[in-house]
Amino acid sequence: MATVNLKGRDFLKLLDFTPEEITYLLDLAADFKEKKKNGQLHNVFPTKNVALIFEKTSTRTRCSFEVAAHDLGMGSTYLEPTGSQIGHKESIADTARVLASMYDGIEYRGFEQEIVEELAKYSKVPVWNGLTNEFHPTQMLADLLTIREHFGYLKGIHLCYFGDARYNTGNSLMVACAKMGMHFTAISNEKYFPSEELIEKCKEIAQKTGAEISFSTDVNAAKGCDVVATDIWVSMGEPDDVWEERIKDLEPYRVTKNVMDNAGEKAIFMHCLPSFHDLNTKVGKKIKEKYGIDEMEVTDEVFESDKSLVFEEAENRMHTIKAVMYATLN
Ligand code: CP
Ligand code: NVA
């Protein structure tokens, strides 16, 4: 494993990390995964505690932080969306200083990226971004690990992202691909491409890493690709009244069996989850009643197929989050 020292660093977005540092975190996660599978104890931080702030709901990220903290021997405190003073009665700067005096690390999931950046500015302990509107960096480590496990390498892998590419997951996948020398193609209605500013940054990175960044409104642009990825069409915190326009704009970019058949023979399907691929959710049922559609960003057929690695990807959230905490606290 490369000699990289991340002690004391925040983990706010992948843009802040070099390809070597990202590879180091992936190697560390793979190592922890093996230890976990072999039942080898790695409770190396028995005197440490972490605070987990969630201003939006979560299943995977919360559970990953809690299980990973426990496996590393640490205590954790979950601060639920309505369970703290943050933002309502207490500023981010004051919260950061209070929590940093009691905890060794702070996870934050919430709204604007500037909030987590502000938290980190005032915290003397590492801050980890558990998702903001703009970025979802811990998800990226899990996605990269899953791709590397499947193909054995990352450089040159062609990932096509369908749907809402201008939010946390789409933005972050473009950055992840740029950093790791991969080929990223956003395939969507052009209203949903990432911002020009972020595209420019990624193209600059790509020049150094050999990555390619491209955009298309044609679903056939995914021909022969290695990874097909998507995310929900309306993200947490967005108003309900965007659904109608989103469905109209993004229905042509649903991941279907045709999309997967057009991709490479070994292509895999990825999704950060949760996903609306059937009617077994309250939101899924509500959208069916209102707009008459049974599936949204991906068909149930693709989601449940052998090509779908979504549950491996979800498991890798825990191993990679453990690597982030370990590397920044050790
Ligand atoms: N993928 C992901 O972040 O899932 P949760 O919202 O359940 O944490
Ligand atoms: N784009 C989604 C990701 C969920 C993990 C959201 O922000 O709700």
Short mmCIF file of C-alpha atoms and ligand atoms in Angstrom, two decimals:
data_model
loop_
_atom_site.label_atom_id
_atom_site.label_comp_id
_atom_site.label_asym_id
_atom_site.label_seq_id
_atom_site.Cartn_x
_atom_site.Cartn_y
_atom_site.Cartn_z
CA MET A 1 0.00 0.00 0.00
CA ALA A 2 1.34 3.45 -0.93
CA THR A 3 2.64 5.65 1.90
CA VAL A 4 -0.04 8.26 2.23
CA ASN A 5 -0.78 10.16 5.41
CA LEU A 6 -4.31 11.55 5.77
CA LYS A 7 -4.28 12.11 9.54
CA GLY A 8 -6.30 15.16 10.52
CA ARG A 9 -7.69 15.71 6.99
CA ASP A 10 -11.33 16.48 6.29
CA PHE A 11 -13.18 14.39 3.71
CA LEU A 12 -15.47 16.95 2.06
CA LYS A 13 -15.23 16.22 -1.67
CA LEU A 14 -13.09 14.06 -3.94
CA LEU A 15 -11.74 17.20 -5.67
CA ASP A 16 -9.56 17.73 -2.55
CA PHE A 17 -7.78 14.36 -2.94
CA THR A 18 -5.10 13.09 -5.33
CA PRO A 19 -5.54 9.85 -7.30
CA GLU A 20 -2.85 8.30 -5.03
CA GLU A 21 -4.79 9.26 -1.90
CA ILE A 22 -8.03 7.87 -3.35
CA THR A 23 -6.26 4.62 -4.29
CA TYR A 24 -4.83 4.42 -0.77
CA LEU A 25 -8.36 4.72 0.70
CA LEU A 26 -9.64 2.00 -1.67
CA ASP A 27 -6.77 -0.32 -0.71
CA LEU A 28 -7.42 0.33 2.96
CA ALA A 29 -11.14 -0.40 2.48
CA ALA A 30 -10.35 -3.67 0.67
CA ASP A 31 -8.12 -4.62 3.58
CA PHE A 32 -10.81 -3.83 6.15
CA LYS A 33 -13.34 -5.78 4.08
CA GLU A 34 -11.14 -8.85 4.24
CA LYS A 35 -10.63 -8.45 7.99
CA LYS A 36 -14.39 -8.15 8.50
CA LYS A 37 -15.09 -11.25 6.37
CA ASN A 38 -12.45 -13.20 8.32
CA GLY A 39 -13.84 -12.09 11.67
CA GLN A 40 -10.56 -10.35 12.54
CA LEU A 41 -10.96 -7.69 15.23
CA HIS A 42 -9.82 -4.18 14.25
CA ASN A 43 -11.11 -2.18 17.20
CA VAL A 44 -8.10 0.10 17.26
CA PHE A 45 -9.71 3.30 18.62
CA PRO A 46 -11.31 2.32 21.97
CA THR A 47 -10.97 5.86 23.39
CA LYS A 48 -12.44 7.70 20.41
CA ASN A 49 -15.99 8.90 19.66
CA VAL A 50 -17.66 10.30 16.55
CA ALA A 51 -20.70 12.56 16.04
CA LEU A 52 -23.01 11.79 13.14
CA ILE A 53 -25.13 14.77 12.06
CA PHE A 54 -27.99 13.97 9.68
CA GLU A 55 -30.09 16.92 8.50
CA LYS A 56 -31.54 14.59 5.84
CA THR A 57 -32.62 10.97 6.31
CA SER A 58 -30.39 7.96 5.55
CA THR A 59 -30.20 4.19 5.70
CA ARG A 60 -26.82 3.23 4.15
CA THR A 61 -24.69 6.18 5.23
CA ARG A 62 -25.91 6.23 8.81
CA CYS A 63 -25.60 2.47 9.24
CA SER A 64 -22.17 2.47 7.60
CA PHE A 65 -20.83 5.13 9.94
CA GLU A 66 -22.33 3.43 13.00
CA VAL A 67 -21.13 -0.09 12.15
CA ALA A 68 -17.71 1.14 11.00
CA ALA A 69 -17.27 3.23 14.17
CA HIS A 70 -18.23 0.24 16.31
CA ASP A 71 -15.87 -2.09 14.42
CA LEU A 72 -13.05 0.40 14.98
CA GLY A 73 -13.86 0.35 18.71
CA MET A 74 -15.37 3.85 18.75
CA GLY A 75 -18.55 5.22 20.27
CA SER A 76 -20.97 7.17 18.06
CA THR A 77 -23.79 9.66 18.61
CA TYR A 78 -26.50 10.01 15.94
CA LEU A 79 -27.99 13.50 15.67
CA GLU A 80 -31.22 13.11 13.71
CA PRO A 81 -32.67 15.72 11.33
CA THR A 82 -34.78 17.35 14.05
CA GLY A 83 -32.78 16.30 17.10
CA SER A 84 -30.22 19.07 17.47
CA GLN A 85 -29.94 22.85 17.59
CA ILE A 86 -27.86 22.99 14.40
CA GLY A 87 -28.85 25.78 12.05
CA HIS A 88 -32.03 26.62 13.99
CA LYS A 89 -30.76 27.87 17.33
CA GLU A 90 -27.02 27.42 16.94
CA SER A 91 -24.71 28.44 14.10
CA ILE A 92 -22.56 25.95 12.23
CA ALA A 93 -19.42 27.62 13.59
CA ASP A 94 -20.57 27.23 17.21
CA THR A 95 -21.76 23.65 16.64
CA ALA A 96 -18.38 22.75 15.15
CA ARG A 97 -16.51 24.06 18.17
CA VAL A 98 -18.82 22.33 20.66
CA LEU A 99 -18.75 18.93 18.94
CA ALA A 100 -15.00 19.08 18.25
CA SER A 101 -14.42 19.51 21.98
CA MET A 102 -16.17 16.20 22.72
CA TYR A 103 -15.65 14.06 19.61
CA ASP A 104 -12.70 12.90 17.51
CA GLY A 105 -14.51 13.23 14.18
CA ILE A 106 -17.79 14.65 12.82
CA GLU A 107 -19.91 13.33 9.95
CA TYR A 108 -22.34 15.79 8.31
CA ARG A 109 -25.21 15.09 5.89
CA GLY A 110 -27.26 18.05 4.80
CA PHE A 111 -27.92 20.72 2.24
CA GLU A 112 -25.40 23.12 0.68
CA GLN A 113 -21.74 22.10 0.36
CA GLU A 114 -20.77 25.40 1.97
CA ILE A 115 -22.32 24.21 5.26
CA VAL A 116 -20.03 21.19 5.53
CA GLU A 117 -17.07 23.35 4.44
CA GLU A 118 -17.95 25.85 7.21
CA LEU A 119 -18.25 23.06 9.76
CA ALA A 120 -14.79 21.84 8.78
CA LYS A 121 -13.37 25.36 8.96
CA TYR A 122 -14.38 25.70 12.60
CA SER A 123 -13.77 22.10 13.69
CA LYS A 124 -10.39 21.04 14.98
CA VAL A 125 -11.24 17.39 14.31
CA PRO A 126 -11.83 15.79 10.87
CA VAL A 127 -15.21 16.41 9.23
CA TRP A 128 -16.62 13.84 6.77
CA ASN A 129 -19.24 14.72 4.16
CA GLY A 130 -22.08 12.16 4.30
CA LEU A 131 -23.88 13.89 1.34
CA THR A 132 -24.66 17.46 0.41
CA ASN A 133 -26.71 18.79 -2.50
CA GLU A 134 -23.53 19.08 -4.55
CA PHE A 135 -21.37 16.08 -3.57
CA HIS A 136 -21.50 12.56 -2.12
CA PRO A 137 -17.81 11.62 -1.72
CA THR A 138 -18.13 8.58 0.54
CA GLN A 139 -20.50 7.09 -2.05
CA MET A 140 -17.77 7.52 -4.65
CA LEU A 141 -15.28 5.41 -2.74
CA ALA A 142 -17.85 2.61 -2.53
CA ASP A 143 -18.59 2.92 -6.25
CA LEU A 144 -14.91 2.90 -7.21
CA LEU A 145 -14.23 -0.10 -4.97
CA THR A 146 -17.16 -1.99 -6.51
CA ILE A 147 -15.98 -1.22 -10.05
CA ARG A 148 -12.39 -2.20 -9.19
CA GLU A 149 -13.56 -5.46 -7.60
CA HIS A 150 -15.53 -6.34 -10.72
CA PHE A 151 -13.09 -5.34 -13.47
CA GLY A 152 -9.80 -5.49 -11.53
CA TYR A 153 -8.81 -1.92 -12.48
CA LEU A 154 -10.24 1.60 -12.88
CA LYS A 155 -8.17 3.41 -15.51
CA GLY A 156 -9.92 3.45 -18.87
CA ILE A 157 -13.26 2.15 -17.57
CA HIS A 158 -16.14 3.85 -19.40
CA LEU A 159 -18.95 4.87 -17.04
CA CYS A 160 -22.19 6.23 -18.48
CA TYR A 161 -24.41 8.13 -16.10
CA PHE A 162 -28.09 8.39 -17.03
CA GLY A 163 -30.57 10.94 -15.66
CA ASP A 164 -30.03 13.81 -13.24
CA ALA A 165 -26.31 14.43 -13.68
CA ARG A 166 -26.26 17.89 -12.06
CA TYR A 167 -26.83 16.79 -8.45
CA ASN A 168 -24.63 15.13 -5.79
CA THR A 169 -24.22 11.68 -7.37
CA GLY A 170 -23.79 12.78 -10.98
CA ASN A 171 -21.38 15.58 -10.04
CA SER A 172 -19.35 13.27 -7.83
CA LEU A 173 -19.14 10.47 -10.39
CA MET A 174 -17.77 12.93 -12.94
CA VAL A 175 -15.11 14.02 -10.43
CA ALA A 176 -14.32 10.40 -9.45
CA CYS A 177 -13.86 9.39 -13.10
CA ALA A 178 -11.71 12.44 -13.82
CA LYS A 179 -9.46 11.68 -10.85
CA MET A 180 -9.05 8.00 -11.65
CA GLY A 181 -8.40 8.31 -15.39
CA MET A 182 -11.78 6.88 -16.38
CA HIS A 183 -14.18 7.89 -19.16
CA PHE A 184 -17.33 9.61 -17.87
CA THR A 185 -20.30 10.25 -20.12
CA ALA A 186 -23.41 12.01 -18.84
CA ILE A 187 -26.39 10.91 -20.90
CA SER A 188 -29.41 13.08 -20.30
CA ASN A 189 -31.54 16.01 -21.30
CA GLU A 190 -29.01 18.84 -21.39
CA LYS A 191 -30.82 20.69 -18.58
CA TYR A 192 -29.39 18.01 -16.28
CA PHE A 193 -25.70 18.20 -17.14
CA PRO A 194 -23.30 19.33 -14.37
CA SER A 195 -22.43 23.04 -14.09
CA GLU A 196 -19.93 24.52 -16.57
CA GLU A 197 -17.65 25.37 -13.67
CA LEU A 198 -17.44 21.78 -12.44
CA ILE A 199 -17.07 20.44 -15.99
CA GLU A 200 -14.11 22.78 -16.54
CA LYS A 201 -12.46 21.62 -13.29
CA CYS A 202 -12.92 17.97 -14.26
CA LYS A 203 -11.58 18.53 -17.77
CA GLU A 204 -8.46 20.12 -16.28
CA ILE A 205 -7.97 17.10 -13.99
CA ALA A 206 -8.63 14.78 -16.93
CA GLN A 207 -5.73 16.30 -18.86
CA LYS A 208 -3.38 15.05 -16.17
CA THR A 209 -4.96 11.66 -15.50
CA GLY A 210 -5.87 10.65 -19.05
CA ALA A 211 -9.59 10.67 -18.22
CA GLU A 212 -12.27 11.61 -20.76
CA ILE A 213 -15.35 13.65 -19.94
CA SER A 214 -18.21 13.71 -22.43
CA PHE A 215 -21.91 14.53 -22.68
CA SER A 216 -24.70 13.28 -24.87
CA THR A 217 -28.46 13.52 -25.22
CA ASP A 218 -28.45 10.22 -27.16
CA VAL A 219 -28.97 7.01 -25.14
CA ASN A 220 -26.90 5.15 -27.75
CA ALA A 221 -23.82 6.98 -26.47
CA ALA A 222 -23.61 4.15 -23.90
CA LYS A 223 -22.79 1.63 -26.63
CA GLY A 224 -20.10 -0.79 -25.42
CA CYS A 225 -19.58 0.99 -22.06
CA ASP A 226 -18.52 -0.84 -18.88
CA VAL A 227 -20.70 0.75 -16.21
CA VAL A 228 -24.22 2.14 -16.44
CA ALA A 229 -25.14 4.26 -13.42
CA THR A 230 -28.11 6.35 -12.43
CA ASP A 231 -29.78 7.98 -9.41
CA ILE A 232 -33.28 9.04 -8.42
CA TRP A 233 -34.85 11.86 -10.46
CA VAL A 234 -35.86 14.05 -7.52
CA SER A 235 -33.39 14.26 -4.66
CA MET A 236 -33.88 14.83 -0.95
CA GLY A 237 -34.70 18.45 -0.19
CA GLU A 238 -36.10 19.21 -3.68
CA PRO A 239 -39.74 20.40 -3.78
CA ASP A 240 -42.54 18.02 -4.80
CA ASP A 241 -43.65 20.29 -7.61
CA VAL A 242 -40.60 19.41 -9.76
CA TRP A 243 -41.78 15.81 -10.29
CA GLU A 244 -43.93 16.49 -13.37
CA GLU A 245 -41.16 18.26 -15.30
CA ARG A 246 -38.52 15.75 -14.13
CA ILE A 247 -40.55 12.78 -15.35
CA LYS A 248 -41.15 14.46 -18.72
CA ASP A 249 -37.46 15.37 -19.11
CA LEU A 250 -35.86 12.19 -17.79
CA GLU A 251 -38.21 9.35 -18.87
CA PRO A 252 -36.24 8.92 -22.15
CA TYR A 253 -33.16 8.33 -19.96
CA ARG A 254 -34.54 5.51 -17.84
CA VAL A 255 -32.10 2.59 -17.63
CA THR A 256 -33.85 -0.26 -19.44
CA LYS A 257 -32.85 -3.71 -20.69
CA ASN A 258 -32.19 -2.10 -24.11
CA VAL A 259 -29.67 0.25 -22.51
CA MET A 260 -27.91 -2.66 -20.80
CA ASP A 261 -27.97 -4.78 -23.99
CA ASN A 262 -26.35 -1.90 -25.87
CA ALA A 263 -23.61 -1.57 -23.22
CA GLY A 264 -20.58 -3.87 -23.15
CA GLU A 265 -21.06 -7.60 -22.68
CA LYS A 266 -19.60 -7.44 -19.16
CA ALA A 267 -21.31 -4.15 -18.28
CA ILE A 268 -22.67 -3.68 -14.78
CA PHE A 269 -25.50 -1.55 -13.43
CA MET A 270 -24.91 0.70 -10.42
CA HIS A 271 -27.14 2.93 -8.27
CA CYS A 272 -26.33 4.59 -4.94
CA LEU A 273 -29.85 3.70 -3.70
CA PRO A 274 -32.58 4.15 -2.60
CA SER A 275 -34.20 3.49 -5.99
CA PHE A 276 -37.70 3.74 -7.42
CA HIS A 277 -37.70 0.58 -9.55
CA ASP A 278 -41.09 -0.78 -8.48
CA LEU A 279 -44.23 0.20 -6.56
CA ASN A 280 -43.09 -1.08 -3.16
CA THR A 281 -42.47 2.39 -1.72
CA LYS A 282 -44.88 5.15 -0.63
CA VAL A 283 -43.28 7.58 -3.09
CA GLY A 284 -43.43 5.00 -5.91
CA LYS A 285 -47.16 4.46 -5.28
CA LYS A 286 -47.87 8.20 -5.08
CA ILE A 287 -46.09 8.86 -8.38
CA LYS A 288 -47.96 5.97 -10.02
CA GLU A 289 -51.30 7.44 -8.86
CA LYS A 290 -50.40 10.92 -10.06
CA TYR A 291 -48.45 10.27 -13.25
CA GLY A 292 -49.24 6.64 -14.15
CA ILE A 293 -45.65 5.32 -14.26
CA ASP A 294 -44.62 2.02 -12.62
CA GLU A 295 -40.86 2.53 -12.65
CA MET A 296 -38.68 5.60 -12.67
CA GLU A 297 -34.90 5.87 -13.21
CA VAL A 298 -34.39 2.12 -13.77
CA THR A 299 -36.67 -0.76 -14.69
CA ASP A 300 -37.24 -3.50 -12.15
CA GLU A 301 -35.90 -5.96 -14.73
CA VAL A 302 -32.48 -4.26 -14.81
CA PHE A 303 -32.43 -3.60 -11.06
CA GLU A 304 -33.03 -7.28 -10.29
CA SER A 305 -30.77 -8.63 -13.06
CA ASP A 306 -27.37 -10.33 -12.72
CA LYS A 307 -25.76 -7.19 -14.10
CA SER A 308 -26.94 -5.16 -11.13
CA LEU A 309 -24.30 -4.73 -8.40
CA VAL A 310 -26.34 -2.33 -6.29
CA PHE A 311 -26.24 -4.40 -3.11
CA GLU A 312 -22.49 -5.08 -3.35
CA GLU A 313 -22.13 -1.32 -3.83
CA ALA A 314 -24.25 -0.68 -0.71
CA GLU A 315 -22.14 -3.07 1.37
CA ASN A 316 -18.99 -1.31 0.20
CA ARG A 317 -20.28 1.92 1.76
CA MET A 318 -19.39 0.48 5.16
CA HIS A 319 -15.90 -0.73 4.28
CA THR A 320 -14.97 2.53 2.53
CA ILE A 321 -16.40 4.78 5.27
CA LYS A 322 -14.36 2.76 7.75
CA ALA A 323 -11.25 3.46 5.67
CA VAL A 324 -12.00 7.21 5.64
CA MET A 325 -12.44 7.36 9.43
CA TYR A 326 -9.40 5.21 10.08
CA ALA A 327 -7.11 7.13 7.71
CA THR A 328 -8.09 10.56 8.99
CA LEU A 329 -8.03 9.62 12.69
CA ASN A 330 -5.00 7.37 12.81
N1 CP B 1 -26.70 5.94 -0.95
C1 CP B 1 -26.98 6.56 0.19
O1 CP B 1 -26.35 7.57 0.58
O2 CP B 1 -28.01 6.01 0.88
P1 CP B 1 -28.70 6.60 2.18
O3 CP B 1 -29.43 7.86 1.76
O4 CP B 1 -29.62 5.53 2.65
O5 CP B 1 -27.63 6.93 3.19
N1 NVA B 2 -29.38 12.23 -5.19
C1 NVA B 2 -29.90 11.51 -4.05
C2 NVA B 2 -28.86 10.62 -3.47
C3 NVA B 2 -29.32 9.76 -2.33
C4 NVA B 2 -28.24 8.91 -1.75
C5 NVA B 2 -30.39 12.51 -3.01
O1 NVA B 2 -29.69 13.50 -2.76
O2 NVA B 2 -31.47 12.31 -2.45
#
